[in-house]
Amino acid sequence: MTLTINDFADLRSAEALEAALRAIGAERYHSNHPFHHLLHSGQLDKGQVQAWALNRWYYQSRIPMKDAAFMSRVVDPDLRREWSQRVVDHDGTREGVGGVTKWLRLCTGLGLDEAYVRSEQGILPATKFAVEAYVHYVRERSLLQAVASSLTELFSPTIIKDRVAGMLKHYDFVDEATLGYFQARITQAPRDSDFALAFVKQHARNEEERQQVCEALLFKCDVLWAQLDALHHAYVLEGGIPPGAFEPVREQGRVAA
Amino acid sequence: MTLTINDFADLRSAEALEAALRAIGAERYHSNHPFHHLLHSGQLDKGQVQAWALNRWYYQSRIPMKDAAFMSRVVDPDLRREWSQRVVDHDGTREGVGGVTKWLRLCTGLGLDEAYVRSEQGILPATKFAVEAYVHYVRERSLLQAVASSLTELFSPTIIKDRVAGMLKHYDFVDEATLGYFQARITQAPRDSDFALAFVKQHARNEEERQQVCEALLFKCDVLWAQLDALHHAYVLEGGIPPGAFEPVREQGRVAA
């Protein structure tokens, strides 16, 4: 069964909304994507894992910008303060700590050159387009939808546990220090998603607004899914790497020199 | 050889700029994409051709919005008036004519339901993200880069001729009336690209600005390429159709009923 937006016509209560959101996650969250199955079960080579980490670097780097864009639209100091913790989690309380740095450590731990990663040169265009779409969404839609688009975090603890266990088991080029980013997320993600879920349940006051919440989560699932489609096409299937994007063997020799 | 932005360091004159732009087109224009080879040589089935037309419908529908966004930023009436012809070409001088209508006719000629096409429900998320990135680019970058991002039209007459000839030859579900959109573009595209090329050659007054022009064309090539990557992944290779997107057999039965 493929859910569509029309399947959420019955949203008569906050509880019905939560059930609908969980149904969307069960079907659409990127834990279901074939690329993740390959990643977590040890079926990718080092270059493919590098491509994944490199492209998701771009996503990670834009998340605190997305959160700041959200805060820039909020009048209520309590909501801004609550949300600011997300930026702190990514940027750290001082240089060298925080999620963005940890993701960079994942990249360099996989053998990527830090300057190359930071240059963003090898990122797939499709990654950039999907991530920018998310940032624009949070800038332009209602605050309710902006909050709702973060609700994919509801489904991330499971995938993070599968990822850490699977990658440690299957890849000899990965260790616990390299995967440090995910350790923090296991506690941060539920705190963030609990808040966001309570927020949308309280602030979506009629069926139309609950529909908008569902649409926001569907949109965000598309953003995540499209990033894996692009990786899968470029680095797993015979689709070919788009001109200019990261090429595992050659680029590395060049940039690591 | 894969060109990168760094390969355009020598941009000492308007003529050097034109040569660089033509080199970018030769390497990066989506005429080189495997999906187009399949489309033009008769190797796609009707459902795959429908998926192409449906997704490009979204692109076509946003082009006049992109052009209006450009005009909204232009102070000079002469430049606005020149640019307005692009909107007229797409929207027509009255209802039922113009490029957008002709593209819709291509979709319905291929057996797609008009209401389904207009609903945008089956569009690949990656198509939307790429197209929106283009619209945002034209809204947010310099006018010089906004004009330069239209320069892919320099390379479209050849691909249009190949497409029309190839599709008429290979697909019995296509006729000249269905492909009417392209007939008009054969004269419109060179007029538009001649203007845009002269504009960037005149207004990019130093190497840095010529570099920016090259970057804009590279960006736009990425926008077109990413759309074909997404089609190729979803409808040709074993990547799988993203949840919610057009499914050739089943959707058609449903929406055409």
Short mmCIF file of C-alpha atoms in Angstrom, two decimals:
data_model
loop_
_atom_site.label_atom_id
_atom_site.label_comp_id
_atom_site.label_asym_id
_atom_site.label_seq_id
_atom_site.Cartn_x
_atom_site.Cartn_y
_atom_site.Cartn_z
CA MET A 1 0.00 0.00 0.00
CA THR A 2 1.30 3.41 -0.91
CA LEU A 3 0.00 6.20 1.25
CA THR A 4 -0.82 9.54 -0.33
CA ILE A 5 -1.74 12.83 1.23
CA ASN A 6 -5.38 11.98 0.60
CA ASP A 7 -5.13 9.06 3.00
CA PHE A 8 -5.03 11.50 5.91
CA ALA A 9 -8.50 12.92 5.44
CA ASP A 10 -9.55 11.60 8.84
CA LEU A 11 -7.65 13.76 11.28
CA ARG A 12 -10.28 14.53 13.84
CA SER A 13 -8.07 14.65 16.91
CA ALA A 14 -4.51 15.16 18.06
CA GLU A 15 -4.30 11.41 18.65
CA ALA A 16 -5.44 10.69 15.09
CA LEU A 17 -2.74 13.09 13.92
CA GLU A 18 -0.06 11.26 15.85
CA ALA A 19 -1.20 7.94 14.42
CA ALA A 20 -1.11 9.39 10.90
CA LEU A 21 2.40 10.75 11.44
CA ARG A 22 3.63 7.38 12.66
CA ALA A 23 2.05 5.69 9.65
CA ILE A 24 3.86 8.09 7.33
CA GLY A 25 7.15 7.33 9.06
CA ALA A 26 6.58 3.59 8.85
CA GLU A 27 6.16 3.84 5.10
CA ARG A 28 8.23 6.81 4.02
CA TYR A 29 11.16 7.25 6.40
CA HIS A 30 14.47 6.63 4.67
CA SER A 31 15.20 3.63 6.87
CA ASN A 32 13.23 1.80 4.15
CA HIS A 33 15.53 2.92 1.36
CA PRO A 34 17.65 0.22 -0.36
CA PHE A 35 20.80 2.32 0.05
CA HIS A 36 20.49 2.15 3.83
CA HIS A 37 20.05 -1.60 3.74
CA LEU A 38 23.29 -1.81 1.75
CA LEU A 39 25.08 0.60 4.11
CA HIS A 40 24.04 -1.14 7.30
CA SER A 41 24.59 -4.70 6.11
CA GLY A 42 28.15 -4.17 4.94
CA GLN A 43 27.44 -4.33 1.21
CA LEU A 44 29.13 -1.04 0.30
CA ASP A 45 32.81 -0.49 -0.34
CA LYS A 46 34.81 2.27 1.33
CA GLY A 47 34.36 4.68 -1.58
CA GLN A 48 30.59 4.28 -1.43
CA VAL A 49 30.57 4.87 2.33
CA GLN A 50 32.72 7.96 1.74
CA ALA A 51 30.22 9.22 -0.83
CA TRP A 52 27.42 8.79 1.72
CA ALA A 53 29.33 10.62 4.48
CA LEU A 54 30.43 13.40 2.12
CA ASN A 55 26.93 14.09 0.82
CA ARG A 56 25.37 13.95 4.23
CA TRP A 57 28.01 16.45 5.36
CA TYR A 58 26.18 18.97 3.21
CA TYR A 59 22.90 18.11 4.91
CA GLN A 60 24.43 18.33 8.40
CA SER A 61 26.04 21.67 7.60
CA ARG A 62 22.71 23.19 6.62
CA ILE A 63 20.64 21.92 9.56
CA PRO A 64 21.74 24.63 12.03
CA MET A 65 21.17 27.23 9.28
CA LYS A 66 17.67 25.81 8.88
CA ASP A 67 17.13 26.01 12.64
CA ALA A 68 18.39 29.59 12.75
CA ALA A 69 16.02 30.47 9.89
CA PHE A 70 13.20 29.03 11.98
CA MET A 71 14.23 31.01 15.05
CA SER A 72 14.40 34.19 12.96
CA ARG A 73 10.66 33.87 12.38
CA VAL A 74 9.60 33.13 15.98
CA VAL A 75 8.26 35.96 18.17
CA ASP A 76 7.93 33.89 21.34
CA PRO A 77 11.19 33.85 23.39
CA ASP A 78 10.30 30.53 25.02
CA LEU A 79 9.97 28.79 21.68
CA ARG A 80 13.17 30.41 20.36
CA ARG A 81 15.07 29.35 23.49
CA GLU A 82 13.80 25.79 23.22
CA TRP A 83 14.77 25.65 19.56
CA SER A 84 18.19 27.18 20.12
CA GLN A 85 19.33 23.96 21.79
CA ARG A 86 19.28 22.35 18.35
CA VAL A 87 21.77 24.88 17.05
CA VAL A 88 23.96 24.36 20.12
CA ASP A 89 23.88 20.60 19.56
CA HIS A 90 25.21 21.06 16.05
CA ASP A 91 27.63 23.93 16.61
CA GLY A 92 28.83 23.04 20.11
CA THR A 93 29.45 25.36 23.03
CA ARG A 94 32.99 26.00 21.77
CA GLU A 95 35.01 25.28 18.63
CA GLY A 96 35.74 21.64 17.96
CA VAL A 97 32.74 20.09 19.68
CA GLY A 98 29.19 19.71 18.42
CA GLY A 99 27.51 17.64 15.77
CA VAL A 100 28.92 19.39 12.72
CA THR A 101 32.48 18.79 13.92
CA LYS A 102 31.65 15.19 14.75
CA TRP A 103 30.30 14.64 11.25
CA LEU A 104 33.49 16.11 9.83
CA ARG A 105 35.40 13.62 12.00
CA LEU A 106 33.35 10.84 10.47
CA CYS A 107 34.38 12.05 7.02
CA THR A 108 38.07 12.32 7.83
CA GLY A 109 37.95 9.02 9.72
CA LEU A 110 36.78 7.48 6.45
CA GLY A 111 39.82 8.92 4.68
CA LEU A 112 38.33 12.05 3.13
CA ASP A 113 40.39 15.22 3.15
CA GLU A 114 38.89 17.86 5.45
CA ALA A 115 39.49 20.76 3.06
CA TYR A 116 37.87 18.80 0.25
CA VAL A 117 34.82 18.04 2.39
CA ARG A 118 34.51 21.66 3.50
CA SER A 119 34.86 22.92 -0.08
CA GLU A 120 31.55 21.19 -0.95
CA GLN A 121 32.94 20.64 -4.44
CA GLY A 122 32.15 16.96 -4.76
CA ILE A 123 28.60 17.08 -3.38
CA LEU A 124 25.95 15.67 -5.71
CA PRO A 125 23.80 18.49 -7.14
CA ALA A 126 20.72 16.49 -6.19
CA THR A 127 21.86 16.53 -2.55
CA LYS A 128 22.19 20.29 -2.64
CA PHE A 129 18.80 20.74 -4.29
CA ALA A 130 17.05 18.53 -1.72
CA VAL A 131 18.74 20.18 1.26
CA GLU A 132 18.13 23.69 -0.03
CA ALA A 133 14.49 22.76 -0.56
CA TYR A 134 14.31 21.91 3.14
CA VAL A 135 15.90 25.20 4.20
CA HIS A 136 13.54 27.15 1.94
CA TYR A 137 10.57 25.19 3.26
CA VAL A 138 11.37 26.18 6.83
CA ARG A 139 11.87 29.80 5.77
CA GLU A 140 8.67 30.06 3.77
CA ARG A 141 5.96 27.83 5.23
CA SER A 142 3.94 28.35 8.38
CA LEU A 143 5.68 27.87 11.72
CA LEU A 144 3.46 24.84 12.26
CA GLN A 145 4.75 23.22 9.08
CA ALA A 146 8.31 24.27 9.85
CA VAL A 147 8.14 22.45 13.18
CA ALA A 148 6.36 19.48 11.62
CA SER A 149 9.08 19.07 9.00
CA SER A 150 11.49 18.16 11.82
CA LEU A 151 9.36 15.19 12.85
CA THR A 152 11.46 12.66 10.97
CA GLU A 153 13.50 12.65 14.20
CA LEU A 154 10.66 10.57 15.67
CA PHE A 155 11.97 7.66 13.63
CA SER A 156 15.73 8.18 13.87
CA PRO A 157 16.68 6.33 17.10
CA THR A 158 16.03 2.94 15.53
CA ILE A 159 17.94 3.66 12.36
CA ILE A 160 20.86 5.10 14.32
CA LYS A 161 21.16 1.96 16.45
CA ASP A 162 20.99 -0.25 13.35
CA ARG A 163 23.56 1.91 11.60
CA VAL A 164 26.12 1.96 14.41
CA ALA A 165 25.84 -1.76 15.07
CA GLY A 166 25.90 -2.67 11.38
CA MET A 167 28.79 -0.42 10.43
CA LEU A 168 30.96 -1.50 13.37
CA LYS A 169 30.30 -5.14 12.57
CA HIS A 170 30.84 -5.01 8.81
CA TYR A 171 33.42 -2.33 8.03
CA ASP A 172 37.01 -2.62 9.27
CA PHE A 173 37.59 1.03 8.28
CA VAL A 174 35.03 2.24 10.86
CA ASP A 175 35.43 2.43 14.66
CA GLU A 176 33.43 3.87 17.57
CA ALA A 177 35.31 7.16 17.60
CA THR A 178 34.49 7.70 13.91
CA LEU A 179 30.79 7.16 14.65
CA GLY A 180 30.75 9.53 17.65
CA TYR A 181 28.16 11.76 16.01
CA PHE A 182 25.46 9.15 16.42
CA GLN A 183 26.09 8.56 20.14
CA ALA A 184 24.89 12.08 20.99
CA ARG A 185 21.94 11.88 18.62
CA ILE A 186 20.47 8.90 20.47
CA THR A 187 19.55 11.19 23.37
CA GLN A 188 19.13 14.47 21.43
CA ALA A 189 16.72 13.19 18.76
CA PRO A 190 13.98 11.94 21.13
CA ARG A 191 14.13 15.18 23.16
CA ASP A 192 13.69 17.21 19.94
CA SER A 193 11.00 15.02 18.45
CA ASP A 194 9.03 14.81 21.73
CA PHE A 195 8.89 18.60 21.76
CA ALA A 196 7.95 18.88 18.10
CA LEU A 197 5.26 16.21 18.36
CA ALA A 198 3.68 17.87 21.41
CA PHE A 199 3.87 21.21 19.58
CA VAL A 200 2.03 20.06 16.46
CA LYS A 201 -0.55 18.14 18.49
CA GLN A 202 -1.29 21.28 20.47
CA HIS A 203 -1.09 23.89 17.70
CA ALA A 204 -2.79 22.08 14.83
CA ARG A 205 -6.33 22.89 15.90
CA ASN A 206 -8.43 21.56 13.06
CA GLU A 207 -8.33 18.96 10.33
CA GLU A 208 -6.91 21.34 7.75
CA GLU A 209 -3.95 22.20 9.97
CA ARG A 210 -3.39 18.55 10.86
CA GLN A 211 -3.35 17.83 7.12
CA GLN A 212 -0.69 20.51 6.74
CA VAL A 213 1.36 18.80 9.45
CA CYS A 214 1.14 15.49 7.59
CA GLU A 215 2.16 17.19 4.34
CA ALA A 216 5.20 18.69 6.04
CA LEU A 217 6.33 15.28 7.25
CA LEU A 218 5.75 13.77 3.80
CA PHE A 219 7.81 16.60 2.30
CA LYS A 220 10.66 15.97 4.73
CA CYS A 221 10.60 12.23 4.05
CA ASP A 222 10.93 13.10 0.35
CA VAL A 223 13.95 15.30 1.15
CA LEU A 224 15.71 12.41 2.89
CA TRP A 225 14.66 9.79 0.34
CA ALA A 226 15.80 11.88 -2.63
CA GLN A 227 19.28 12.17 -1.14
CA LEU A 228 19.59 8.38 -0.97
CA ASP A 229 18.15 7.98 -4.47
CA ALA A 230 20.90 10.26 -5.76
CA LEU A 231 23.62 8.31 -3.92
CA HIS A 232 22.17 5.02 -5.11
CA HIS A 233 22.05 6.18 -8.72
CA ALA A 234 25.54 7.70 -8.76
CA TYR A 235 27.49 5.22 -6.65
CA VAL A 236 25.66 1.87 -6.59
CA LEU A 237 23.66 1.38 -9.78
CA GLU A 238 24.99 1.95 -13.28
CA GLY A 239 23.61 5.45 -13.42
CA GLY A 240 26.97 7.14 -13.49
CA ILE A 241 28.43 9.88 -11.34
CA PRO A 242 27.17 13.31 -12.46
CA PRO A 243 29.93 15.44 -14.00
CA GLY A 244 31.95 17.21 -11.31
CA ALA A 245 30.79 15.10 -8.34
CA PHE A 246 33.02 13.07 -6.01
CA GLU A 247 34.74 10.16 -7.69
CA PRO A 248 35.90 7.76 -4.99
CA VAL A 249 39.24 6.61 -6.33
CA ARG A 250 40.58 9.44 -8.42
CA GLU A 251 39.41 12.40 -6.36
CA GLN A 252 40.83 10.96 -3.20
CA GLY A 253 44.26 10.46 -4.62
CA ARG A 254 44.15 14.01 -5.81
CA VAL A 255 42.81 15.80 -2.78
CA ALA A 256 44.62 13.77 -0.14
CA ALA A 257 48.02 14.44 -1.74
CA MET B 1 38.27 15.07 -19.00
CA THR B 2 35.96 16.47 -16.38
CA LEU B 3 35.81 20.23 -16.25
CA THR B 4 35.54 21.96 -12.90
CA ILE B 5 34.97 25.57 -12.06
CA ASN B 6 38.72 25.94 -11.57
CA ASP B 7 39.27 25.22 -15.24
CA PHE B 8 37.87 28.62 -16.11
CA ALA B 9 40.59 30.65 -14.46
CA ASP B 10 41.60 32.16 -17.81
CA LEU B 11 38.72 34.44 -18.67
CA ARG B 12 40.50 37.50 -19.90
CA SER B 13 38.00 38.59 -22.54
CA ALA B 14 34.40 38.30 -23.62
CA GLU B 15 35.54 35.91 -26.35
CA ALA B 16 37.32 33.70 -23.82
CA LEU B 17 34.10 33.69 -21.81
CA GLU B 18 32.06 32.54 -24.80
CA ALA B 19 34.56 29.76 -25.50
CA ALA B 20 34.39 28.66 -21.85
CA LEU B 21 30.59 28.63 -21.93
CA ARG B 22 30.57 26.52 -25.08
CA ALA B 23 33.05 24.11 -23.50
CA ILE B 24 30.79 23.75 -20.47
CA GLY B 25 27.84 23.01 -22.74
CA ALA B 26 29.79 20.44 -24.73
CA GLU B 27 30.57 18.54 -21.55
CA ARG B 28 27.70 19.22 -19.18
CA TYR B 29 24.52 19.83 -21.20
CA HIS B 30 21.95 17.13 -20.63
CA SER B 31 22.13 16.05 -24.28
CA ASN B 32 24.99 13.86 -22.95
CA HIS B 33 22.81 12.13 -20.37
CA PRO B 34 22.13 8.40 -20.90
CA PHE B 35 18.39 8.94 -20.40
CA HIS B 36 18.23 11.21 -23.43
CA HIS B 37 20.06 8.66 -25.56
CA LEU B 38 17.44 6.10 -24.54
CA LEU B 39 14.58 8.54 -25.20
CA HIS B 40 15.76 9.61 -28.63
CA SER B 41 16.76 6.18 -29.89
CA GLY B 42 13.46 4.51 -29.12
CA GLN B 43 14.65 2.44 -26.16
CA LEU B 44 11.99 3.58 -23.70
CA ASP B 45 8.49 2.21 -23.36
CA LYS B 46 5.42 4.40 -23.28
CA GLY B 47 5.30 4.54 -19.49
CA GLN B 48 8.87 5.76 -19.34
CA VAL B 49 8.18 8.44 -21.95
CA GLN B 50 5.13 9.47 -19.93
CA ALA B 51 7.28 9.76 -16.81
CA TRP B 52 9.67 12.04 -18.72
CA ALA B 53 6.87 14.27 -20.05
CA LEU B 54 5.12 14.40 -16.67
CA ASN B 55 8.22 15.43 -14.77
CA ARG B 56 9.27 17.95 -17.34
CA TRP B 57 5.78 19.39 -17.10
CA TYR B 58 6.77 20.60 -13.65
CA TYR B 59 9.89 22.24 -15.07
CA GLN B 60 7.94 23.90 -17.90
CA SER B 61 5.31 25.17 -15.49
CA ARG B 62 7.93 26.92 -13.34
CA ILE B 63 9.92 28.56 -16.15
CA PRO B 64 7.57 31.53 -16.62
CA MET B 65 7.49 31.95 -12.82
CA LYS B 66 11.28 32.01 -12.90
CA ASP B 67 11.20 34.61 -15.67
CA ALA B 68 8.68 36.74 -13.79
CA ALA B 69 10.91 36.53 -10.70
CA PHE B 70 13.76 37.83 -12.82
CA MET B 71 11.65 40.68 -14.19
CA SER B 72 10.59 41.62 -10.66
CA ARG B 73 14.22 42.46 -9.90
CA VAL B 74 14.98 44.47 -13.04
CA VAL B 75 14.87 48.29 -12.89
CA ASP B 76 15.54 48.84 -16.61
CA PRO B 77 12.30 48.81 -18.67
CA ASP B 78 14.15 47.77 -21.83
CA LEU B 79 15.53 44.66 -20.20
CA ARG B 80 12.16 43.83 -18.61
CA ARG B 81 10.40 44.23 -21.96
CA GLU B 82 12.94 42.02 -23.72
CA TRP B 83 12.58 39.37 -21.03
CA SER B 84 8.79 39.51 -21.02
CA GLN B 85 8.74 37.81 -24.42
CA ARG B 86 9.84 34.63 -22.66
CA VAL B 87 6.77 34.71 -20.43
CA VAL B 88 4.56 35.35 -23.46
CA ASP B 89 6.12 32.40 -25.27
CA HIS B 90 5.19 30.11 -22.39
CA ASP B 91 1.83 31.58 -21.43
CA GLY B 92 0.61 32.58 -24.89
CA THR B 93 -1.23 35.73 -25.89
CA ARG B 94 -4.53 34.09 -24.98
CA GLU B 95 -5.71 30.95 -23.22
CA GLY B 96 -4.92 27.70 -24.96
CA VAL B 97 -1.83 28.77 -26.84
CA GLY B 98 1.75 29.08 -25.60
CA GLY B 99 4.43 26.67 -24.51
CA VAL B 100 2.87 25.55 -21.25
CA THR B 101 -0.33 24.50 -23.03
CA LYS B 102 1.68 22.77 -25.74
CA TRP B 103 3.57 20.79 -23.13
CA LEU B 104 0.28 19.79 -21.55
CA ARG B 105 -0.82 18.63 -25.00
CA LEU B 106 2.31 16.50 -25.19
CA CYS B 107 1.37 14.90 -21.87
CA THR B 108 -2.23 14.19 -22.84
CA GLY B 109 -1.11 13.04 -26.30
CA LEU B 110 0.96 10.43 -24.49
CA GLY B 111 -2.12 9.25 -22.62
CA LEU B 112 -1.75 11.08 -19.33
CA ASP B 113 -4.82 12.56 -17.72
CA GLU B 114 -4.76 16.36 -17.77
CA ALA B 115 -6.06 16.76 -14.22
CA TYR B 116 -3.48 14.30 -12.96
CA VAL B 117 -0.68 16.19 -14.69
CA ARG B 118 -1.90 19.54 -13.36
CA SER B 119 -2.23 18.15 -9.83
CA GLU B 120 1.57 17.66 -9.73
CA GLN B 121 0.96 14.66 -7.50
CA GLY B 122 3.11 12.17 -9.33
CA ILE B 123 6.14 14.40 -9.89
CA LEU B 124 9.40 12.99 -8.52
CA PRO B 125 10.48 14.96 -5.43
CA ALA B 126 13.95 15.27 -6.96
CA THR B 127 12.40 17.05 -9.97
CA LYS B 128 10.69 19.53 -7.69
CA PHE B 129 13.85 20.15 -5.68
CA ALA B 130 15.95 20.78 -8.80
CA VAL B 131 13.38 23.07 -10.40
CA GLU B 132 12.81 25.04 -7.19
CA ALA B 133 16.58 25.42 -6.85
CA TYR B 134 16.55 27.09 -10.26
CA VAL B 135 13.72 29.45 -9.34
CA HIS B 136 15.45 30.38 -6.09
CA TYR B 137 18.73 30.90 -7.90
CA VAL B 138 17.16 33.42 -10.24
CA ARG B 139 15.49 35.16 -7.30
CA GLU B 140 18.59 35.36 -5.12
CA ARG B 141 21.73 35.67 -7.26
CA SER B 142 22.97 38.69 -9.18
CA LEU B 143 21.11 39.69 -12.35
CA LEU B 144 24.21 38.70 -14.29
CA GLN B 145 24.06 35.16 -12.92
CA ALA B 146 20.30 35.03 -13.36
CA VAL B 147 20.70 35.81 -17.06
CA ALA B 148 23.65 33.43 -17.37
CA SER B 149 21.64 30.56 -15.91
CA SER B 150 19.41 30.69 -19.00
CA LEU B 151 22.35 30.01 -21.32
CA THR B 152 21.61 26.30 -21.61
CA GLU B 153 19.33 27.46 -24.43
CA LEU B 154 22.51 27.92 -26.48
CA PHE B 155 22.67 24.17 -26.78
CA SER B 156 19.00 23.27 -27.14
CA PRO B 157 18.38 23.53 -30.94
CA THR B 158 20.47 20.42 -31.64
CA ILE B 159 18.88 18.32 -28.94
CA ILE B 160 15.40 19.42 -30.03
CA LYS B 161 16.02 18.34 -33.63
CA ASP B 162 17.42 15.00 -32.47
CA ARG B 163 14.49 14.51 -30.14
CA VAL B 164 11.75 15.28 -32.64
CA ALA B 165 13.33 13.15 -35.38
CA GLY B 166 14.09 10.28 -33.01
CA MET B 167 10.73 10.21 -31.29
CA LEU B 168 8.75 10.39 -34.55
CA LYS B 169 10.83 7.58 -35.99
CA HIS B 170 10.78 5.22 -33.03
CA TYR B 171 7.52 5.69 -31.14
CA ASP B 172 4.18 4.89 -32.76
CA PHE B 173 2.39 6.66 -29.88
CA VAL B 174 3.94 10.01 -30.88
CA ASP B 175 3.01 12.28 -33.80
CA GLU B 176 3.92 15.76 -34.98
CA ALA B 177 0.96 17.42 -33.28
CA THR B 178 1.98 15.91 -29.94
CA LEU B 179 5.48 17.34 -30.35
CA GLY B 180 4.25 20.83 -31.30
CA TYR B 181 5.99 22.41 -28.33
CA PHE B 182 9.39 21.82 -29.85
CA GLN B 183 8.55 23.40 -33.22
CA ALA B 184 8.22 26.84 -31.64
CA ARG B 185 11.30 26.40 -29.50
CA ILE B 186 13.53 25.93 -32.54
CA THR B 187 13.12 29.64 -33.33
CA GLN B 188 12.54 30.96 -29.79
CA ALA B 189 15.57 29.37 -28.15
CA PRO B 190 18.24 30.93 -30.40
CA ARG B 191 16.62 34.35 -30.07
CA ASP B 192 16.69 34.06 -26.27
CA SER B 193 20.18 32.63 -26.04
CA ASP B 194 21.63 35.18 -28.50
CA PHE B 195 20.32 37.92 -26.25
CA ALA B 196 21.56 36.29 -23.05
CA LEU B 197 24.99 35.56 -24.50
CA ALA B 198 25.43 39.14 -25.72
CA PHE B 199 24.24 40.35 -22.30
CA VAL B 200 26.76 38.37 -20.27
CA LYS B 201 29.59 39.17 -22.69
CA GLN B 202 28.83 42.86 -22.27
CA HIS B 203 28.02 42.98 -18.56
CA ALA B 204 30.64 40.62 -17.13
CA ARG B 205 33.44 43.15 -17.05
CA ASN B 206 36.24 41.30 -15.32
CA GLU B 207 37.50 37.79 -14.73
CA GLU B 208 35.65 37.41 -11.47
CA GLU B 209 32.32 38.23 -13.08
CA ARG B 210 33.05 35.97 -16.05
CA GLN B 211 33.79 33.22 -13.53
CA GLN B 212 30.38 33.87 -11.98
CA VAL B 213 28.78 33.52 -15.40
CA CYS B 214 30.46 30.14 -15.88
CA GLU B 215 29.34 29.03 -12.45
CA ALA B 216 25.75 29.95 -13.29
CA LEU B 217 25.82 27.84 -16.43
CA LEU B 218 27.39 24.93 -14.53
CA PHE B 219 24.63 25.27 -11.93
CA LYS B 220 21.93 25.20 -14.60
CA CYS B 221 23.48 22.17 -16.28
CA ASP B 222 23.32 20.46 -12.88
CA VAL B 223 19.63 21.36 -12.60
CA LEU B 224 18.86 19.68 -15.93
CA TRP B 225 21.15 16.71 -15.34
CA ALA B 226 19.72 15.98 -11.89
CA GLN B 227 16.22 15.78 -13.37
CA LEU B 228 17.34 13.07 -15.80
CA ASP B 229 19.28 11.24 -13.08
CA ALA B 230 16.08 11.05 -11.07
CA LEU B 231 14.06 9.74 -14.05
CA HIS B 232 16.79 7.25 -14.89
CA HIS B 233 16.94 5.97 -11.31
CA ALA B 234 13.19 5.70 -10.84
CA TYR B 235 12.03 4.47 -14.24
CA VAL B 236 14.98 2.83 -16.05
CA LEU B 237 17.42 1.33 -13.56
CA GLU B 238 16.45 -0.86 -10.63
CA GLY B 239 16.41 2.06 -8.24
CA GLY B 240 12.72 1.95 -7.63
CA ILE B 241 10.05 4.60 -7.88
CA PRO B 242 10.08 6.83 -4.78
CA PRO B 243 6.93 6.39 -2.63
CA GLY B 244 4.08 8.49 -3.96
CA ALA B 245 5.52 9.20 -7.42
CA PHE B 246 3.93 8.33 -10.78
CA GLU B 247 3.69 4.61 -11.44
CA PRO B 248 3.19 4.08 -15.17
CA VAL B 249 0.78 1.17 -15.26
CA ARG B 250 -1.23 1.39 -12.09
CA GLU B 251 -1.57 5.16 -11.80
CA GLN B 252 -2.75 5.49 -15.34
CA GLY B 253 -5.50 3.00 -14.96
CA ARG B 254 -6.57 4.82 -11.86
CA VAL B 255 -6.43 8.40 -13.03
CA ALA B 256 -7.66 7.87 -16.57
CA ALA B 257 -10.82 6.18 -15.31
#
